[in-house]
Amino acid sequence: MTELELMKHAKGYLDKLTNGINPLDDSILPDTDVVNQVRISRCLFYVSDVLRQLIDQGGMAAAKQGKKLPFAITVGERDRFAFSTTPISVSEIAKRINEAVSNDSMKKFGYRTITDWLLSVGLLREQTFSDGKKKKYPTENGNKIGIFLEERTGQYGTYQVILYTEEAQHFLIDNIDAILEQQAAEKKKEEP
């Protein structure tokens, strides 16, 4: 049973108790039962309404105004990720992850979270040039999972872009927990 299903089940129990019904066998509870006391009934009704609000938000608590919850993704949301048969950029992957989650009370998932993780596991490498600019490149292992460099021509000349095949996209979604764990660990290091 998923967390959301469990919330719905618990809300059903509370709703029955609030109305003086035994949720186990649907029998009417006697007027003398503790759940029929006004204060208890109001409390149960309140908790049922809080659960309803959580259920309406997909099981996620609403963030306080101005402060968003950390990014999280469920198994069901991973299944909604729109894989592309045509290789796509890391920013497009991050965009599709955010579209699969679509929770406005949560921080957006950024592409740098992916590239930082890929650097740490040796699937990308970073080279610093004499002018101080840094550029990322796929490693040999990165190439093996479907990360490659493509040269393109734009209005300002040629440039290189790192692209991710469908196989690489699946690899990233399969490893999203590890990616998020590293992000959380990095944020914790930054805290005073």
PDB file of C-alpha atoms in Angstrom:
ATOM      1  CA  MET A   1       0.000   0.000   0.000  1.00  0.00           C
ATOM      2  CA  THR A   2       1.454   3.395  -0.979  1.00  0.00           C
ATOM      3  CA  GLU A   3       1.639   6.308   1.457  1.00  0.00           C
ATOM      4  CA  LEU A   4      -1.197   8.057  -0.397  1.00  0.00           C
ATOM      5  CA  GLU A   5      -3.392   4.942  -0.310  1.00  0.00           C
ATOM      6  CA  LEU A   6      -2.691   4.593   3.410  1.00  0.00           C
ATOM      7  CA  MET A   7      -3.782   8.204   3.970  1.00  0.00           C
ATOM      8  CA  LYS A   8      -7.024   7.603   2.043  1.00  0.00           C
ATOM      9  CA  HIS A   9      -7.673   4.441   4.055  1.00  0.00           C
ATOM     10  CA  ALA A  10      -7.054   6.241   7.373  1.00  0.00           C
ATOM     11  CA  LYS A  11      -9.319   9.123   6.287  1.00  0.00           C
ATOM     12  CA  GLY A  12     -12.110   6.637   5.533  1.00  0.00           C
ATOM     13  CA  TYR A  13     -11.788   5.226   9.061  1.00  0.00           C
ATOM     14  CA  LEU A  14     -11.857   8.718  10.589  1.00  0.00           C
ATOM     15  CA  ASP A  15     -14.882   9.747   8.519  1.00  0.00           C
ATOM     16  CA  LYS A  16     -16.825   6.722   9.726  1.00  0.00           C
ATOM     17  CA  LEU A  17     -15.854   7.322  13.359  1.00  0.00           C
ATOM     18  CA  THR A  18     -16.840  11.004  13.035  1.00  0.00           C
ATOM     19  CA  ASN A  19     -20.281   9.864  11.901  1.00  0.00           C
ATOM     20  CA  GLY A  20     -20.638   7.350  14.760  1.00  0.00           C
ATOM     21  CA  ILE A  21     -19.950   4.262  12.623  1.00  0.00           C
ATOM     22  CA  ASN A  22     -17.583   1.432  13.530  1.00  0.00           C
ATOM     23  CA  PRO A  23     -15.118   1.362  10.576  1.00  0.00           C
ATOM     24  CA  LEU A  24     -14.403  -2.338  11.040  1.00  0.00           C
ATOM     25  CA  ASP A  25     -17.944  -3.700  10.650  1.00  0.00           C
ATOM     26  CA  ASP A  26     -20.028  -0.603   9.689  1.00  0.00           C
ATOM     27  CA  SER A  27     -22.252  -0.980  12.754  1.00  0.00           C
ATOM     28  CA  ILE A  28     -23.703   2.122  14.445  1.00  0.00           C
ATOM     29  CA  LEU A  29     -21.809   3.004  17.615  1.00  0.00           C
ATOM     30  CA  PRO A  30     -23.885   3.581  20.771  1.00  0.00           C
ATOM     31  CA  ASP A  31     -24.505   7.207  21.786  1.00  0.00           C
ATOM     32  CA  THR A  32     -22.460   6.562  24.916  1.00  0.00           C
ATOM     33  CA  ASP A  33     -19.330   5.648  22.910  1.00  0.00           C
ATOM     34  CA  VAL A  34     -16.412   8.053  23.384  1.00  0.00           C
ATOM     35  CA  VAL A  35     -16.298   8.976  19.651  1.00  0.00           C
ATOM     36  CA  ASN A  36     -19.807  10.400  19.929  1.00  0.00           C
ATOM     37  CA  GLN A  37     -18.670  13.035  22.423  1.00  0.00           C
ATOM     38  CA  VAL A  38     -18.719  16.423  20.711  1.00  0.00           C
ATOM     39  CA  ARG A  39     -15.086  17.340  21.446  1.00  0.00           C
ATOM     40  CA  ILE A  40     -13.786  13.963  20.255  1.00  0.00           C
ATOM     41  CA  SER A  41     -15.972  14.074  17.132  1.00  0.00           C
ATOM     42  CA  ARG A  42     -14.718  17.591  16.272  1.00  0.00           C
ATOM     43  CA  CYS A  43     -11.124  16.475  16.750  1.00  0.00           C
ATOM     44  CA  LEU A  44     -11.647  13.480  14.435  1.00  0.00           C
ATOM     45  CA  PHE A  45     -13.315  15.725  11.863  1.00  0.00           C
ATOM     46  CA  TYR A  46     -10.350  18.140  12.028  1.00  0.00           C
ATOM     47  CA  VAL A  47      -7.791  15.351  11.511  1.00  0.00           C
ATOM     48  CA  SER A  48      -9.874  13.967   8.636  1.00  0.00           C
ATOM     49  CA  ASP A  49      -9.809  17.404   6.979  1.00  0.00           C
ATOM     50  CA  VAL A  50      -6.012  17.646   7.399  1.00  0.00           C
ATOM     51  CA  LEU A  51      -5.686  14.232   5.728  1.00  0.00           C
ATOM     52  CA  ARG A  52      -7.997  15.399   2.910  1.00  0.00           C
ATOM     53  CA  GLN A  53      -5.709  18.377   2.285  1.00  0.00           C
ATOM     54  CA  LEU A  54      -2.653  16.097   2.209  1.00  0.00           C
ATOM     55  CA  ILE A  55      -4.406  13.705  -0.177  1.00  0.00           C
ATOM     56  CA  ASP A  56      -5.411  16.611  -2.445  1.00  0.00           C
ATOM     57  CA  GLN A  57      -1.726  17.610  -2.607  1.00  0.00           C
ATOM     58  CA  GLY A  58      -0.647  14.117  -3.595  1.00  0.00           C
ATOM     59  CA  GLY A  59       0.451  13.192  -0.089  1.00  0.00           C
ATOM     60  CA  MET A  60       2.922  16.070   0.264  1.00  0.00           C
ATOM     61  CA  ALA A  61       2.556  18.703   2.969  1.00  0.00           C
ATOM     62  CA  ALA A  62       2.190  22.222   1.616  1.00  0.00           C
ATOM     63  CA  ALA A  63       5.258  24.367   2.113  1.00  0.00           C
ATOM     64  CA  LYS A  64       5.005  27.526   4.156  1.00  0.00           C
ATOM     65  CA  GLN A  65       4.668  30.557   1.981  1.00  0.00           C
ATOM     66  CA  GLY A  66       8.019  31.514   0.506  1.00  0.00           C
ATOM     67  CA  LYS A  67       9.791  28.312   1.565  1.00  0.00           C
ATOM     68  CA  LYS A  68       9.639  25.294  -0.687  1.00  0.00           C
ATOM     69  CA  LEU A  69      10.081  21.653   0.221  1.00  0.00           C
ATOM     70  CA  PRO A  70      13.210  19.838  -0.992  1.00  0.00           C
ATOM     71  CA  PHE A  71      12.796  18.057  -4.319  1.00  0.00           C
ATOM     72  CA  ALA A  72      11.517  14.481  -4.079  1.00  0.00           C
ATOM     73  CA  ILE A  73      10.221  12.025  -6.650  1.00  0.00           C
ATOM     74  CA  THR A  74       8.026   8.962  -6.147  1.00  0.00           C
ATOM     75  CA  VAL A  75       8.179   5.695  -8.072  1.00  0.00           C
ATOM     76  CA  GLY A  76       4.957   6.634  -9.876  1.00  0.00           C
ATOM     77  CA  GLU A  77       6.415   9.984 -10.911  1.00  0.00           C
ATOM     78  CA  ARG A  78       9.543   8.250 -12.241  1.00  0.00           C
ATOM     79  CA  ASP A  79       7.256   6.124 -14.396  1.00  0.00           C
ATOM     80  CA  ARG A  80       5.824   9.342 -15.889  1.00  0.00           C
ATOM     81  CA  PHE A  81       9.240  10.541 -17.090  1.00  0.00           C
ATOM     82  CA  ALA A  82       9.019  11.080 -20.870  1.00  0.00           C
ATOM     83  CA  PHE A  83      12.019   9.224 -22.303  1.00  0.00           C
ATOM     84  CA  SER A  84      13.266  10.458 -25.663  1.00  0.00           C
ATOM     85  CA  THR A  85      14.501   8.119 -28.393  1.00  0.00           C
ATOM     86  CA  THR A  86      16.428  11.106 -29.774  1.00  0.00           C
ATOM     87  CA  PRO A  87      19.413  12.079 -27.588  1.00  0.00           C
ATOM     88  CA  ILE A  88      18.669  15.123 -25.404  1.00  0.00           C
ATOM     89  CA  SER A  89      20.621  17.546 -23.210  1.00  0.00           C
ATOM     90  CA  VAL A  90      20.895  17.359 -19.426  1.00  0.00           C
ATOM     91  CA  SER A  91      18.765  20.510 -19.087  1.00  0.00           C
ATOM     92  CA  GLU A  92      16.005  18.786 -21.069  1.00  0.00           C
ATOM     93  CA  ILE A  93      16.263  15.757 -18.760  1.00  0.00           C
ATOM     94  CA  ALA A  94      15.892  18.026 -15.699  1.00  0.00           C
ATOM     95  CA  LYS A  95      12.908  19.746 -17.344  1.00  0.00           C
ATOM     96  CA  ARG A  96      11.214  16.384 -18.006  1.00  0.00           C
ATOM     97  CA  ILE A  97      11.860  15.267 -14.404  1.00  0.00           C
ATOM     98  CA  ASN A  98      10.168  18.446 -13.158  1.00  0.00           C
ATOM     99  CA  GLU A  99       7.235  17.860 -15.531  1.00  0.00           C
ATOM    100  CA  ALA A 100       6.827  14.310 -14.197  1.00  0.00           C
ATOM    101  CA  VAL A 101       6.678  15.607 -10.608  1.00  0.00           C
ATOM    102  CA  SER A 102       4.840  18.934 -11.104  1.00  0.00           C
ATOM    103  CA  ASN A 103       4.547  19.887  -7.424  1.00  0.00           C
ATOM    104  CA  ASP A 104       4.580  23.664  -6.976  1.00  0.00           C
ATOM    105  CA  SER A 105       5.318  23.396  -3.248  1.00  0.00           C
ATOM    106  CA  MET A 106       8.667  21.736  -4.024  1.00  0.00           C
ATOM    107  CA  LYS A 107      11.966  23.137  -5.271  1.00  0.00           C
ATOM    108  CA  LYS A 108      12.679  22.418  -8.924  1.00  0.00           C
ATOM    109  CA  PHE A 109      15.181  19.745  -9.895  1.00  0.00           C
ATOM    110  CA  GLY A 110      18.228  21.368 -11.509  1.00  0.00           C
ATOM    111  CA  TYR A 111      20.448  19.947 -14.224  1.00  0.00           C
ATOM    112  CA  ARG A 112      23.586  20.695 -12.150  1.00  0.00           C
ATOM    113  CA  THR A 113      22.432  18.077  -9.643  1.00  0.00           C
ATOM    114  CA  ILE A 114      22.836  15.514 -12.441  1.00  0.00           C
ATOM    115  CA  THR A 115      26.167  16.821 -13.774  1.00  0.00           C
ATOM    116  CA  ASP A 116      27.668  17.072 -10.269  1.00  0.00           C
ATOM    117  CA  TRP A 117      26.745  13.441  -9.629  1.00  0.00           C
ATOM    118  CA  LEU A 118      28.066  12.307 -13.023  1.00  0.00           C
ATOM    119  CA  LEU A 119      31.370  14.046 -12.262  1.00  0.00           C
ATOM    120  CA  SER A 120      31.572  12.348  -8.850  1.00  0.00           C
ATOM    121  CA  VAL A 121      31.002   8.854 -10.278  1.00  0.00           C
ATOM    122  CA  GLY A 122      33.438   9.346 -13.159  1.00  0.00           C
ATOM    123  CA  LEU A 123      30.999   9.459 -16.069  1.00  0.00           C
ATOM    124  CA  LEU A 124      31.867  13.095 -16.825  1.00  0.00           C
ATOM    125  CA  ARG A 125      35.181  14.895 -16.367  1.00  0.00           C
ATOM    126  CA  GLU A 126      35.908  18.583 -16.155  1.00  0.00           C
ATOM    127  CA  GLN A 127      38.761  20.376 -17.878  1.00  0.00           C
ATOM    128  CA  THR A 128      39.929  23.885 -16.946  1.00  0.00           C
ATOM    129  CA  PHE A 129      41.417  25.994 -19.735  1.00  0.00           C
ATOM    130  CA  SER A 130      44.087  28.733 -19.475  1.00  0.00           C
ATOM    131  CA  ASP A 131      41.385  31.437 -19.544  1.00  0.00           C
ATOM    132  CA  GLY A 132      39.826  29.907 -16.424  1.00  0.00           C
ATOM    133  CA  LYS A 133      36.778  28.497 -18.217  1.00  0.00           C
ATOM    134  CA  LYS A 134      35.710  24.976 -17.358  1.00  0.00           C
ATOM    135  CA  LYS A 135      34.192  22.476 -19.749  1.00  0.00           C
ATOM    136  CA  LYS A 136      32.701  19.067 -19.080  1.00  0.00           C
ATOM    137  CA  TYR A 137      33.302  16.017 -21.254  1.00  0.00           C
ATOM    138  CA  PRO A 138      31.978  12.456 -21.092  1.00  0.00           C
ATOM    139  CA  THR A 139      34.523   9.863 -19.991  1.00  0.00           C
ATOM    140  CA  GLU A 140      34.963   6.497 -21.689  1.00  0.00           C
ATOM    141  CA  ASN A 141      32.572   4.974 -19.115  1.00  0.00           C
ATOM    142  CA  GLY A 142      30.144   7.801 -19.807  1.00  0.00           C
ATOM    143  CA  ASN A 143      30.270   6.956 -23.514  1.00  0.00           C
ATOM    144  CA  LYS A 144      29.495   3.318 -22.684  1.00  0.00           C
ATOM    145  CA  ILE A 145      26.175   4.236 -21.034  1.00  0.00           C
ATOM    146  CA  GLY A 146      25.160   6.633 -23.815  1.00  0.00           C
ATOM    147  CA  ILE A 147      26.613  10.034 -22.921  1.00  0.00           C
ATOM    148  CA  PHE A 148      28.382  11.628 -25.872  1.00  0.00           C
ATOM    149  CA  LEU A 149      29.663  14.918 -27.240  1.00  0.00           C
ATOM    150  CA  GLU A 150      28.172  16.372 -30.404  1.00  0.00           C
ATOM    151  CA  GLU A 151      29.468  19.334 -32.373  1.00  0.00           C
ATOM    152  CA  ARG A 152      26.821  21.764 -33.592  1.00  0.00           C
ATOM    153  CA  THR A 153      26.785  24.964 -35.578  1.00  0.00           C
ATOM    154  CA  GLY A 154      24.960  28.040 -34.348  1.00  0.00           C
ATOM    155  CA  GLN A 155      24.833  31.705 -35.276  1.00  0.00           C
ATOM    156  CA  TYR A 156      28.143  32.295 -33.424  1.00  0.00           C
ATOM    157  CA  GLY A 157      29.966  29.333 -34.957  1.00  0.00           C
ATOM    158  CA  THR A 158      30.511  25.758 -33.831  1.00  0.00           C
ATOM    159  CA  TYR A 159      30.065  24.553 -30.283  1.00  0.00           C
ATOM    160  CA  GLN A 160      29.890  21.247 -28.452  1.00  0.00           C
ATOM    161  CA  VAL A 161      26.973  19.864 -26.494  1.00  0.00           C
ATOM    162  CA  ILE A 162      26.764  16.767 -24.291  1.00  0.00           C
ATOM    163  CA  LEU A 163      23.804  14.576 -25.199  1.00  0.00           C
ATOM    164  CA  TYR A 164      22.161  11.643 -23.443  1.00  0.00           C
ATOM    165  CA  THR A 165      20.725   8.671 -25.327  1.00  0.00           C
ATOM    166  CA  GLU A 166      17.580   6.912 -24.152  1.00  0.00           C
ATOM    167  CA  GLU A 167      19.819   4.353 -22.426  1.00  0.00           C
ATOM    168  CA  ALA A 168      21.584   7.155 -20.516  1.00  0.00           C
ATOM    169  CA  GLN A 169      18.216   8.690 -19.596  1.00  0.00           C
ATOM    170  CA  HIS A 170      17.102   5.340 -18.113  1.00  0.00           C
ATOM    171  CA  PHE A 171      20.415   5.127 -16.227  1.00  0.00           C
ATOM    172  CA  LEU A 172      19.825   8.560 -14.679  1.00  0.00           C
ATOM    173  CA  ILE A 173      16.213   7.839 -13.675  1.00  0.00           C
ATOM    174  CA  ASP A 174      17.279   4.470 -12.232  1.00  0.00           C
ATOM    175  CA  ASN A 175      19.927   6.273 -10.153  1.00  0.00           C
ATOM    176  CA  ILE A 176      17.899   9.326  -9.133  1.00  0.00           C
ATOM    177  CA  ASP A 177      17.947   8.317  -5.460  1.00  0.00           C
ATOM    178  CA  ALA A 178      21.765   8.318  -5.469  1.00  0.00           C
ATOM    179  CA  ILE A 179      21.755  11.671  -7.286  1.00  0.00           C
ATOM    180  CA  LEU A 180      19.417  13.195  -4.689  1.00  0.00           C
ATOM    181  CA  GLU A 181      21.386  11.673  -1.793  1.00  0.00           C
ATOM    182  CA  GLN A 182      24.573  13.317  -3.040  1.00  0.00           C
ATOM    183  CA  GLN A 183      22.771  16.642  -3.426  1.00  0.00           C
ATOM    184  CA  ALA A 184      21.475  16.407   0.161  1.00  0.00           C
ATOM    185  CA  ALA A 185      24.963  15.525   1.442  1.00  0.00           C
ATOM    186  CA  GLU A 186      26.474  18.518  -0.390  1.00  0.00           C
ATOM    187  CA  LYS A 187      23.845  20.869   1.065  1.00  0.00           C
ATOM    188  CA  LYS A 188      24.516  19.506   4.537  1.00  0.00           C
ATOM    189  CA  LYS A 189      28.253  20.265   4.127  1.00  0.00           C
ATOM    190  CA  GLU A 190      27.395  23.869   3.212  1.00  0.00           C
ATOM    191  CA  GLU A 191      25.345  24.405   6.383  1.00  0.00           C
ATOM    192  CA  PRO A 192      27.109  26.270   9.198  1.00  0.00           C
TER     193      PRO A 192
END
